[in-house]
Amino acid sequence: MSRLPIAAGNWKMNKTAEEASEFTEALLGLSPNTSDIEVILCPPFVSLYPLSQKLAHTGVKLAAQNCHWETKGAFTGEVSVPMLLAVHCQYVICGHSERRHIFGETSEDIGKKVKAAIHFGLNPILCVGETLEEREAGQTEAIVFDHLSHGITNLTKEEALSLVVAYEPVWAIGTGKAATPQDAHQVIYYVRQQLTKKFGEKTAEQIRILYGGSVTPENVFDFMKDPDIDGSLVGGASLDPTKFNKIILESLRASQ
């Protein structure tokens, strides 16, 4: 089954609203007008609204880096899914390793965020992945299973069609040490197997699974050649419009 590839840029805590706008103008001037890949920008909250104005009618999608599962209330510093929809987000990242390991989000918390996102019509990008210590201890599948199973536990087959999964080995994020395509394939194949057990083959084959972790213009082609890898969640290389555009082009080339 053919799945539309994704190139998503997670800017993390980088770029002011002005810098984000400058980046977007530069990227739009470089990128081909294509329907063959889904390009997603994930800026900080303060840049979502101004970028939504620039991205209108361009085909480039907008994602938030996090959300809360409640719609409103006394949750200082949090942002709800309806708030994200109001600034024209189409996606939201749920369970990035930095949220898990720095801010203490649990797999149960993340499952509630995934459910809330889909309930209101936002597409969650559920991140799963192991640390170096967990990998060396042979716990990769157990950790990925925990992250994935809690993230999808309350979803129906119909809801699962809105899901994107991103495998991000923690040891490869921001380190310059990407997993090999073989490493990524092994875990992503395992993820697809678990999705099949939960939702059935027909649904699982429609869910896109990304690789993230030190993705660069130089290595993305090798990842994207794998038919089981449907795209990339890019960190540092997505902060430069020229590099990110190269990732988009290389992803397209590998998918053809």
PDB file of N, CA and C in Angstrom, residues 90-133:
ATOM      1  N   GLN A  90      -2.699  21.111  12.106  1.00  0.00           N
ATOM      2  CA  GLN A  90      -3.235  19.837  11.629  1.00  0.00           C
ATOM      3  C   GLN A  90      -2.635  18.645  12.373  1.00  0.00           C
ATOM      4  N   TYR A  91      -1.472  18.875  13.005  1.00  0.00           N
ATOM      5  CA  TYR A  91      -0.774  17.802  13.710  1.00  0.00           C
ATOM      6  C   TYR A  91      -0.326  18.295  15.085  1.00  0.00           C
ATOM      7  N   VAL A  92      -0.010  17.335  15.965  1.00  0.00           N
ATOM      8  CA  VAL A  92       0.607  17.650  17.249  1.00  0.00           C
ATOM      9  C   VAL A  92       1.529  16.496  17.632  1.00  0.00           C
ATOM     10  N   ILE A  93       2.732  16.827  18.088  1.00  0.00           N
ATOM     11  CA  ILE A  93       3.662  15.805  18.575  1.00  0.00           C
ATOM     12  C   ILE A  93       3.248  15.405  19.991  1.00  0.00           C
ATOM     13  N   CYS A  94       3.173  14.112  20.231  1.00  0.00           N
ATOM     14  CA  CYS A  94       2.835  13.591  21.553  1.00  0.00           C
ATOM     15  C   CYS A  94       3.921  12.615  22.008  1.00  0.00           C
ATOM     16  N   GLY A  95       4.473  12.861  23.187  1.00  0.00           N
ATOM     17  CA  GLY A  95       5.399  11.898  23.778  1.00  0.00           C
ATOM     18  C   GLY A  95       6.822  11.955  23.264  1.00  0.00           C
ATOM     19  N   HIS A  96       7.264  13.115  22.778  1.00  0.00           N
ATOM     20  CA  HIS A  96       8.678  13.226  22.407  1.00  0.00           C
ATOM     21  C   HIS A  96       9.535  12.866  23.613  1.00  0.00           C
ATOM     22  N   SER A  97      10.678  12.248  23.359  1.00  0.00           N
ATOM     23  CA  SER A  97      11.514  11.762  24.463  1.00  0.00           C
ATOM     24  C   SER A  97      11.906  12.870  25.431  1.00  0.00           C
ATOM     25  N   GLU A  98      12.042  14.101  24.930  1.00  0.00           N
ATOM     26  CA  GLU A  98      12.384  15.203  25.825  1.00  0.00           C
ATOM     27  C   GLU A  98      11.234  15.510  26.778  1.00  0.00           C
ATOM     28  N   ARG A  99      10.012  15.316  26.334  1.00  0.00           N
ATOM     29  CA  ARG A  99       8.857  15.468  27.227  1.00  0.00           C
ATOM     30  C   ARG A  99       8.837  14.341  28.263  1.00  0.00           C
ATOM     31  N   ARG A 100       9.197  13.155  27.834  1.00  0.00           N
ATOM     32  CA  ARG A 100       9.204  12.021  28.762  1.00  0.00           C
ATOM     33  C   ARG A 100      10.336  12.146  29.789  1.00  0.00           C
ATOM     34  N   HIS A 101      11.559  12.435  29.298  1.00  0.00           N
ATOM     35  CA  HIS A 101      12.733  12.334  30.169  1.00  0.00           C
ATOM     36  C   HIS A 101      13.063  13.626  30.907  1.00  0.00           C
ATOM     37  N   ILE A 102      12.747  14.773  30.335  1.00  0.00           N
ATOM     38  CA  ILE A 102      13.041  16.038  31.012  1.00  0.00           C
ATOM     39  C   ILE A 102      11.861  16.495  31.859  1.00  0.00           C
ATOM     40  N   PHE A 103      10.656  16.333  31.311  1.00  0.00           N
ATOM     41  CA  PHE A 103       9.473  16.875  31.983  1.00  0.00           C
ATOM     42  C   PHE A 103       8.619  15.814  32.675  1.00  0.00           C
ATOM     43  N   GLY A 104       9.041  14.582  32.617  1.00  0.00           N
ATOM     44  CA  GLY A 104       8.402  13.534  33.403  1.00  0.00           C
ATOM     45  C   GLY A 104       7.044  13.074  32.920  1.00  0.00           C
ATOM     46  N   GLU A 105       6.735  13.295  31.647  1.00  0.00           N
ATOM     47  CA  GLU A 105       5.451  12.813  31.146  1.00  0.00           C
ATOM     48  C   GLU A 105       5.454  11.284  31.113  1.00  0.00           C
ATOM     49  N   THR A 106       4.361  10.695  31.568  1.00  0.00           N
ATOM     50  CA  THR A 106       4.250   9.243  31.579  1.00  0.00           C
ATOM     51  C   THR A 106       3.597   8.753  30.295  1.00  0.00           C
ATOM     52  N   SER A 107       3.739   7.467  30.029  1.00  0.00           N
ATOM     53  CA  SER A 107       3.083   6.880  28.863  1.00  0.00           C
ATOM     54  C   SER A 107       1.571   7.007  28.962  1.00  0.00           C
ATOM     55  N   GLU A 108       1.048   6.960  30.189  1.00  0.00           N
ATOM     56  CA  GLU A 108      -0.393   7.134  30.387  1.00  0.00           C
ATOM     57  C   GLU A 108      -0.819   8.555  30.017  1.00  0.00           C
ATOM     58  N   ASP A 109      -0.039   9.551  30.437  1.00  0.00           N
ATOM     59  CA  ASP A 109      -0.317  10.951  30.063  1.00  0.00           C
ATOM     60  C   ASP A 109      -0.374  11.084  28.545  1.00  0.00           C
ATOM     61  N   ILE A 110       0.599  10.492  27.901  1.00  0.00           N
ATOM     62  CA  ILE A 110       0.720  10.644  26.450  1.00  0.00           C
ATOM     63  C   ILE A 110      -0.439   9.956  25.737  1.00  0.00           C
ATOM     64  N   GLY A 111      -0.877   8.829  26.263  1.00  0.00           N
ATOM     65  CA  GLY A 111      -2.041   8.170  25.686  1.00  0.00           C
ATOM     66  C   GLY A 111      -3.276   9.051  25.745  1.00  0.00           C
ATOM     67  N   LYS A 112      -3.434   9.794  26.828  1.00  0.00           N
ATOM     68  CA  LYS A 112      -4.582  10.706  26.943  1.00  0.00           C
ATOM     69  C   LYS A 112      -4.467  11.855  25.942  1.00  0.00           C
ATOM     70  N   LYS A 113      -3.254  12.314  25.694  1.00  0.00           N
ATOM     71  CA  LYS A 113      -3.055  13.383  24.710  1.00  0.00           C
ATOM     72  C   LYS A 113      -3.394  12.896  23.303  1.00  0.00           C
ATOM     73  N   VAL A 114      -2.952  11.687  22.976  1.00  0.00           N
ATOM     74  CA  VAL A 114      -3.244  11.114  21.658  1.00  0.00           C
ATOM     75  C   VAL A 114      -4.749  11.008  21.460  1.00  0.00           C
ATOM     76  N   LYS A 115      -5.432  10.491  22.464  1.00  0.00           N
ATOM     77  CA  LYS A 115      -6.888  10.319  22.379  1.00  0.00           C
ATOM     78  C   LYS A 115      -7.583  11.665  22.215  1.00  0.00           C
ATOM     79  N   ALA A 116      -7.169  12.664  23.000  1.00  0.00           N
ATOM     80  CA  ALA A 116      -7.788  13.988  22.919  1.00  0.00           C
ATOM     81  C   ALA A 116      -7.553  14.613  21.557  1.00  0.00           C
ATOM     82  N   ALA A 117      -6.334  14.477  21.038  1.00  0.00           N
ATOM     83  CA  ALA A 117      -6.022  15.062  19.732  1.00  0.00           C
ATOM     84  C   ALA A 117      -6.952  14.502  18.664  1.00  0.00           C
ATOM     85  N   ILE A 118      -7.076  13.184  18.611  1.00  0.00           N
ATOM     86  CA  ILE A 118      -7.902  12.556  17.579  1.00  0.00           C
ATOM     87  C   ILE A 118      -9.378  12.890  17.784  1.00  0.00           C
ATOM     88  N   HIS A 119      -9.808  12.948  19.032  1.00  0.00           N
ATOM     89  CA  HIS A 119     -11.209  13.258  19.334  1.00  0.00           C
ATOM     90  C   HIS A 119     -11.627  14.590  18.709  1.00  0.00           C
ATOM     91  N   PHE A 120     -10.734  15.564  18.733  1.00  0.00           N
ATOM     92  CA  PHE A 120     -11.064  16.899  18.219  1.00  0.00           C
ATOM     93  C   PHE A 120     -10.647  17.099  16.757  1.00  0.00           C
ATOM     94  N   GLY A 121     -10.039  16.087  16.151  1.00  0.00           N
ATOM     95  CA  GLY A 121      -9.712  16.192  14.734  1.00  0.00           C
ATOM     96  C   GLY A 121      -8.285  16.589  14.423  1.00  0.00           C
ATOM     97  N   LEU A 122      -7.378  16.465  15.415  1.00  0.00           N
ATOM     98  CA  LEU A 122      -5.961  16.760  15.210  1.00  0.00           C
ATOM     99  C   LEU A 122      -5.218  15.433  15.056  1.00  0.00           C
ATOM    100  N   ASN A 123      -4.231  15.402  14.192  1.00  0.00           N
ATOM    101  CA  ASN A 123      -3.480  14.168  13.939  1.00  0.00           C
ATOM    102  C   ASN A 123      -2.264  14.097  14.869  1.00  0.00           C
ATOM    103  N   PRO A 124      -2.210  13.129  15.782  1.00  0.00           N
ATOM    104  CA  PRO A 124      -1.050  13.029  16.677  1.00  0.00           C
ATOM    105  C   PRO A 124       0.123  12.319  16.026  1.00  0.00           C
ATOM    106  N   ILE A 125       1.319  12.814  16.300  1.00  0.00           N
ATOM    107  CA  ILE A 125       2.558  12.132  15.936  1.00  0.00           C
ATOM    108  C   ILE A 125       3.103  11.548  17.235  1.00  0.00           C
ATOM    109  N   LEU A 126       2.871  10.267  17.453  1.00  0.00           N
ATOM    110  CA  LEU A 126       3.248   9.597  18.701  1.00  0.00           C
ATOM    111  C   LEU A 126       4.695   9.133  18.612  1.00  0.00           C
ATOM    112  N   CYS A 127       5.536   9.653  19.517  1.00  0.00           N
ATOM    113  CA  CYS A 127       6.958   9.301  19.519  1.00  0.00           C
ATOM    114  C   CYS A 127       7.225   8.127  20.459  1.00  0.00           C
ATOM    115  N   VAL A 128       8.037   7.203  19.982  1.00  0.00           N
ATOM    116  CA  VAL A 128       8.451   6.057  20.785  1.00  0.00           C
ATOM    117  C   VAL A 128       9.949   5.869  20.585  1.00  0.00           C
ATOM    118  N   GLY A 129      10.634   5.322  21.606  1.00  0.00           N
ATOM    119  CA  GLY A 129      12.058   5.086  21.420  1.00  0.00           C
ATOM    120  C   GLY A 129      12.797   4.872  22.727  1.00  0.00           C
ATOM    121  N   GLU A 130      13.919   4.166  22.634  1.00  0.00           N
ATOM    122  CA  GLU A 130      14.668   3.730  23.798  1.00  0.00           C
ATOM    123  C   GLU A 130      15.933   4.562  24.012  1.00  0.00           C
ATOM    124  N   THR A 131      16.428   4.572  25.243  1.00  0.00           N
ATOM    125  CA  THR A 131      17.709   5.194  25.551  1.00  0.00           C
ATOM    126  C   THR A 131      18.845   4.237  25.190  1.00  0.00           C
ATOM    127  N   LEU A 132      20.065   4.740  25.233  1.00  0.00           N
ATOM    128  CA  LEU A 132      21.221   3.895  24.941  1.00  0.00           C
ATOM    129  C   LEU A 132      21.331   2.767  25.965  1.00  0.00           C
ATOM    130  N   GLU A 133      21.102   3.106  27.241  1.00  0.00           N
ATOM    131  CA  GLU A 133      21.198   2.085  28.295  1.00  0.00           C
ATOM    132  C   GLU A 133      20.164   0.985  28.081  1.00  0.00           C
TER     133      GLU A 133
END
